[in-house]
PDB file of C-alpha atoms in Angstrom:
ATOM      1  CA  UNK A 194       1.625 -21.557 -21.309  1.00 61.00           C
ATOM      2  CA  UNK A 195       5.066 -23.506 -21.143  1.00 57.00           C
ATOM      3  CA  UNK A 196       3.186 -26.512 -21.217  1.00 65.00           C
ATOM      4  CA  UNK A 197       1.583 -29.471 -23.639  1.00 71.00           C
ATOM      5  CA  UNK A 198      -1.868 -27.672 -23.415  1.00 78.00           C
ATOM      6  CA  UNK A 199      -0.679 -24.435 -25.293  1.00 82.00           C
ATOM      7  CA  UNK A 200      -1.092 -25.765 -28.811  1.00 84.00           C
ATOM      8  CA  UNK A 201      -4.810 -26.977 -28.195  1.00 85.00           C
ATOM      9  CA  UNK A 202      -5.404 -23.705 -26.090  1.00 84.00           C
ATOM     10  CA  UNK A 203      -3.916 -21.772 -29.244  1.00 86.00           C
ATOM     11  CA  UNK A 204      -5.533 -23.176 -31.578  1.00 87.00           C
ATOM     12  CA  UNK A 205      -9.024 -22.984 -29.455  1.00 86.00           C
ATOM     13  CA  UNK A 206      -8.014 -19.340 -29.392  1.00 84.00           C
ATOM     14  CA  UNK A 207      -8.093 -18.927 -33.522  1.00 85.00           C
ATOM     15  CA  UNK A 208     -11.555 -20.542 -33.646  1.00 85.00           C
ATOM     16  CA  UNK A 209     -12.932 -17.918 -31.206  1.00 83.00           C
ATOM     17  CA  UNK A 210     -11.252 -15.356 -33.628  1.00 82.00           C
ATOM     18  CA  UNK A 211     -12.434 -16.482 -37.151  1.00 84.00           C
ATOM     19  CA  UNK A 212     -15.349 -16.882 -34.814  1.00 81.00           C
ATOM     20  CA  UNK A 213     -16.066 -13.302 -34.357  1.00 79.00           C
ATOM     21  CA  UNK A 214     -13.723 -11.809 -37.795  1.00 76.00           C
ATOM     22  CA  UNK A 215     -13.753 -14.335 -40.281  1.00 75.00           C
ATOM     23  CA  UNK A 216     -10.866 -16.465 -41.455  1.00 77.00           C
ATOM     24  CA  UNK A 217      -7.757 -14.577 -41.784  1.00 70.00           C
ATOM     25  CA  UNK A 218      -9.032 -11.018 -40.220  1.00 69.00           C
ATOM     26  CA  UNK A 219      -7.289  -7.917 -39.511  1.00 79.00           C
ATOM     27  CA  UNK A 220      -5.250  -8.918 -36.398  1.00 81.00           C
ATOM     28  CA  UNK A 221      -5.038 -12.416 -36.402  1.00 84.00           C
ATOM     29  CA  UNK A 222      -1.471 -12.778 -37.256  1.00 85.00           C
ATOM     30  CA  UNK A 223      -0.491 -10.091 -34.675  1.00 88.00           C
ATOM     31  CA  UNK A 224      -2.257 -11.504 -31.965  1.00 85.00           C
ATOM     32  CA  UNK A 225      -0.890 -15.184 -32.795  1.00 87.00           C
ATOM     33  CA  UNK A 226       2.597 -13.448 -32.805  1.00 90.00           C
ATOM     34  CA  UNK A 227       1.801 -11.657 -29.393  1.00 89.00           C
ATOM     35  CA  UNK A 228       0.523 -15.062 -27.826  1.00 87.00           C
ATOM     36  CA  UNK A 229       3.590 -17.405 -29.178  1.00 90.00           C
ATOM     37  CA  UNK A 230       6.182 -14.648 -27.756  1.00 89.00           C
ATOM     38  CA  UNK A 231       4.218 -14.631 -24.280  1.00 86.00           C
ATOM     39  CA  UNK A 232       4.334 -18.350 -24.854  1.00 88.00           C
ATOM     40  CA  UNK A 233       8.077 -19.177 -25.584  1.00 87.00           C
ATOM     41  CA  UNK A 234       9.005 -16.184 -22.514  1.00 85.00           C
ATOM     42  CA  UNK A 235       6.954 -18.907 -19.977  1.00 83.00           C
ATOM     43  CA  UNK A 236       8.292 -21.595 -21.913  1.00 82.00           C
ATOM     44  CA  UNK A 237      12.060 -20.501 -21.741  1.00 85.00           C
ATOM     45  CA  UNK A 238      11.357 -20.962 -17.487  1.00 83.00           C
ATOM     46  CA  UNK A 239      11.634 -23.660 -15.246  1.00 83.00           C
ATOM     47  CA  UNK A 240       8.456 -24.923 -14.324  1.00 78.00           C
ATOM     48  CA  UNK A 241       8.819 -23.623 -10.584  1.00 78.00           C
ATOM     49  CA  UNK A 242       9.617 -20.532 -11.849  1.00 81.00           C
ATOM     50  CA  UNK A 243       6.703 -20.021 -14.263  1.00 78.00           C
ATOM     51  CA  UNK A 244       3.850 -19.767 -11.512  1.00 76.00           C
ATOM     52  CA  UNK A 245       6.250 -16.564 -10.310  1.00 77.00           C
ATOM     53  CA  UNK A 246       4.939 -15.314 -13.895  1.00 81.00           C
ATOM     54  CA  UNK A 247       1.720 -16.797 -13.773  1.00 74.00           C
ATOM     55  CA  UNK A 248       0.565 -12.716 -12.730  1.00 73.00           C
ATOM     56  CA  UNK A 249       2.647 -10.645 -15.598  1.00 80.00           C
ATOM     57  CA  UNK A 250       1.226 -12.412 -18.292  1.00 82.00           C
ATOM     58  CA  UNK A 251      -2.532 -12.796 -16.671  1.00 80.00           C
ATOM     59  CA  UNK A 252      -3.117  -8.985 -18.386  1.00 82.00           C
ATOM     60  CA  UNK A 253      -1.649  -9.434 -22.144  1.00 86.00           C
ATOM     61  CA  UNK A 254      -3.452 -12.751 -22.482  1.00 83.00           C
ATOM     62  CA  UNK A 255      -6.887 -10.945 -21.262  1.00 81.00           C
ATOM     63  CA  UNK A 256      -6.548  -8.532 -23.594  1.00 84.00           C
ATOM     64  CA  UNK A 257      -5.854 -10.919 -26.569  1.00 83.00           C
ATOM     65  CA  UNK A 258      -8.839 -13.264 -25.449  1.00 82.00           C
ATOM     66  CA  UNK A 259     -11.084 -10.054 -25.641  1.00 80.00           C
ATOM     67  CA  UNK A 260      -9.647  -9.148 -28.640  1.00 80.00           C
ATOM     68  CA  UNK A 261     -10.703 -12.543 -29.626  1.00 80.00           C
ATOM     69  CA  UNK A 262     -14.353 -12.837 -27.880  1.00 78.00           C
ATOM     70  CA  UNK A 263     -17.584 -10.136 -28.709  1.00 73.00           C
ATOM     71  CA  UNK A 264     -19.764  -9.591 -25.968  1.00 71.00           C
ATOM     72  CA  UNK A 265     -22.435 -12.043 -27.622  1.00 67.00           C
ATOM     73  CA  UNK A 266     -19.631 -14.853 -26.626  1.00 73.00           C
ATOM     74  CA  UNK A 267     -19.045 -15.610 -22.560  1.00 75.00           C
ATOM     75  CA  UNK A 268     -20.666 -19.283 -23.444  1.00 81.00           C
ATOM     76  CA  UNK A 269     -17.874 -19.918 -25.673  1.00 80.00           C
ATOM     77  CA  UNK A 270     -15.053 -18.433 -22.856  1.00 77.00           C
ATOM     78  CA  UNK A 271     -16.694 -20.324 -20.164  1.00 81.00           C
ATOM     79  CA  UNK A 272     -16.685 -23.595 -22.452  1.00 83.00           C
ATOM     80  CA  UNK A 273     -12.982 -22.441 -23.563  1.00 80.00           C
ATOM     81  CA  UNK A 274     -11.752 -22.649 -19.414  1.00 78.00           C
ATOM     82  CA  UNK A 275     -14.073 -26.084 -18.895  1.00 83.00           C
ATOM     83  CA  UNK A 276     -12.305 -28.048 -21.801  1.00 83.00           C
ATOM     84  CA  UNK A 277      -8.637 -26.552 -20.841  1.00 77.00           C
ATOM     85  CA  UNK A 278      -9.771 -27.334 -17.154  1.00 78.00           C
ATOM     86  CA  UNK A 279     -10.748 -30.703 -18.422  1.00 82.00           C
ATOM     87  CA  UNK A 280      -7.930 -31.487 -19.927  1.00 78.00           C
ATOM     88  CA  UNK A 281      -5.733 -31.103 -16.688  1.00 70.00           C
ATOM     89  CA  UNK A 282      -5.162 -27.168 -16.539  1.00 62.00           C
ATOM     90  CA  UNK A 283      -4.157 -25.889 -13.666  1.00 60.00           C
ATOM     91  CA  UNK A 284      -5.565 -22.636 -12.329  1.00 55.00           C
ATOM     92  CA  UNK A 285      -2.998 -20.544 -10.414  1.00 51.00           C
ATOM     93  CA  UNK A 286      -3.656 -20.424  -6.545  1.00 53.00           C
ATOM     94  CA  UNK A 287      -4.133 -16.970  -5.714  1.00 52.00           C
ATOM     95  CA  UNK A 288      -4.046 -16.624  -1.838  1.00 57.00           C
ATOM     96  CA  UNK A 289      -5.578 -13.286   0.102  1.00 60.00           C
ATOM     97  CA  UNK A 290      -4.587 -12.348   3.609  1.00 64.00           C
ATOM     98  CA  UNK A 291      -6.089  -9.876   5.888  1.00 71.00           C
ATOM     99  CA  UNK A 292      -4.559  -8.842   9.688  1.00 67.00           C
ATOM    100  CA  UNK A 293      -6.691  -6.130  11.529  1.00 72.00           C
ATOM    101  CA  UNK A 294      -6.736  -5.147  15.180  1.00 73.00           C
ATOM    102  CA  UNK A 295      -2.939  -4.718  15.059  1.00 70.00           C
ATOM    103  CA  UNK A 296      -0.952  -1.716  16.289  1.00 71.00           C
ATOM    104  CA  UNK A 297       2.595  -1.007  15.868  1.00 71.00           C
ATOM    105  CA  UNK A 298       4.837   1.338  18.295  1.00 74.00           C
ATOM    106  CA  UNK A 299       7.989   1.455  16.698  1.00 72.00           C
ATOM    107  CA  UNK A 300       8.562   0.452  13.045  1.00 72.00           C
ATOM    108  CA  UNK A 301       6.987  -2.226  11.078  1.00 66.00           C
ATOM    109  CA  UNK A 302       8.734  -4.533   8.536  1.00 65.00           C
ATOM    110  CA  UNK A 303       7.140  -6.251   5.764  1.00 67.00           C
ATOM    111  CA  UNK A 304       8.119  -8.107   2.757  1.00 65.00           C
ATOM    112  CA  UNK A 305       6.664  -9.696   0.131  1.00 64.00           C
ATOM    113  CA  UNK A 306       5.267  -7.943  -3.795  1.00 63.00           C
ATOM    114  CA  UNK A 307       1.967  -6.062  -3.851  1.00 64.00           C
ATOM    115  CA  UNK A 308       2.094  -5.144  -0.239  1.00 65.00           C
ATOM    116  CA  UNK A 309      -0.781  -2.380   0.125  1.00 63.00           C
ATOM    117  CA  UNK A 310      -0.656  -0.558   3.871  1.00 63.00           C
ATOM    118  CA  UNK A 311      -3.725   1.937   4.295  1.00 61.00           C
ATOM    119  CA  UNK A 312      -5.837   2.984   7.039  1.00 55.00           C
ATOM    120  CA  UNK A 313      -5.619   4.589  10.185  1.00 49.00           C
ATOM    121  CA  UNK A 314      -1.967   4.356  11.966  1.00 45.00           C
TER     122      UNK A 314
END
């Protein structure tokens, strides 16, 4: 989204509807409208400032692509990722970090989104 790649990737997406529902099904025009407004939101961004979006949009653009796919289909998702990945996609860079073995006396400051503290303290 927000980039040159959209209006292949969209119009990839309409094949895998018809695909599954037949030309002009129940749905298609909503979920074309839902995609274009998730669209022109990234594409309203700086490019810096669309990877910082990269996560809010991961969840309504799953749920369209299953709208979009049956079961019978994860060939034509995986082959839907290779050509976008072929054509110079990039996938975001999503980066995991783990610290154990560390106790605090006193207070403890973090910062940063999705921060999840659990355990023993």
């Amino acid at each position: 989204m927000g980039t040159d790649l959209y209006g292949y990737s969209r119009q990839r997406i309409v094949e895998l509807w018809r695909r599954r529902r037949g030309e002009g099904g129940d749905g298609e025009a909503d979920v074309l409208a839902r995609l274009d407004t998730l669209e022109q939101a990234v594409g309203a961004l700086e490019p810096a400032q669309r990877v910082l979006v990269t996560t809010g949009v991961q969840v309504p653009v799953r749920e369209i692509l299953l709208a979009c796919l049956g079961d019978d289909q994860p060939q034509a998702f995986r082959e839907l990722i290779d050509e976008l990945k072929a054509k110079g996609a990039e996938a975001p860079t999503v980066s995991h970090q783990t610290v154990t073995g560390n106790f605090v006396r006193g207070n403890l400051n973090a910062a940063g989104r999705d921060i999840n503290l659990g355990g023993a303290r």
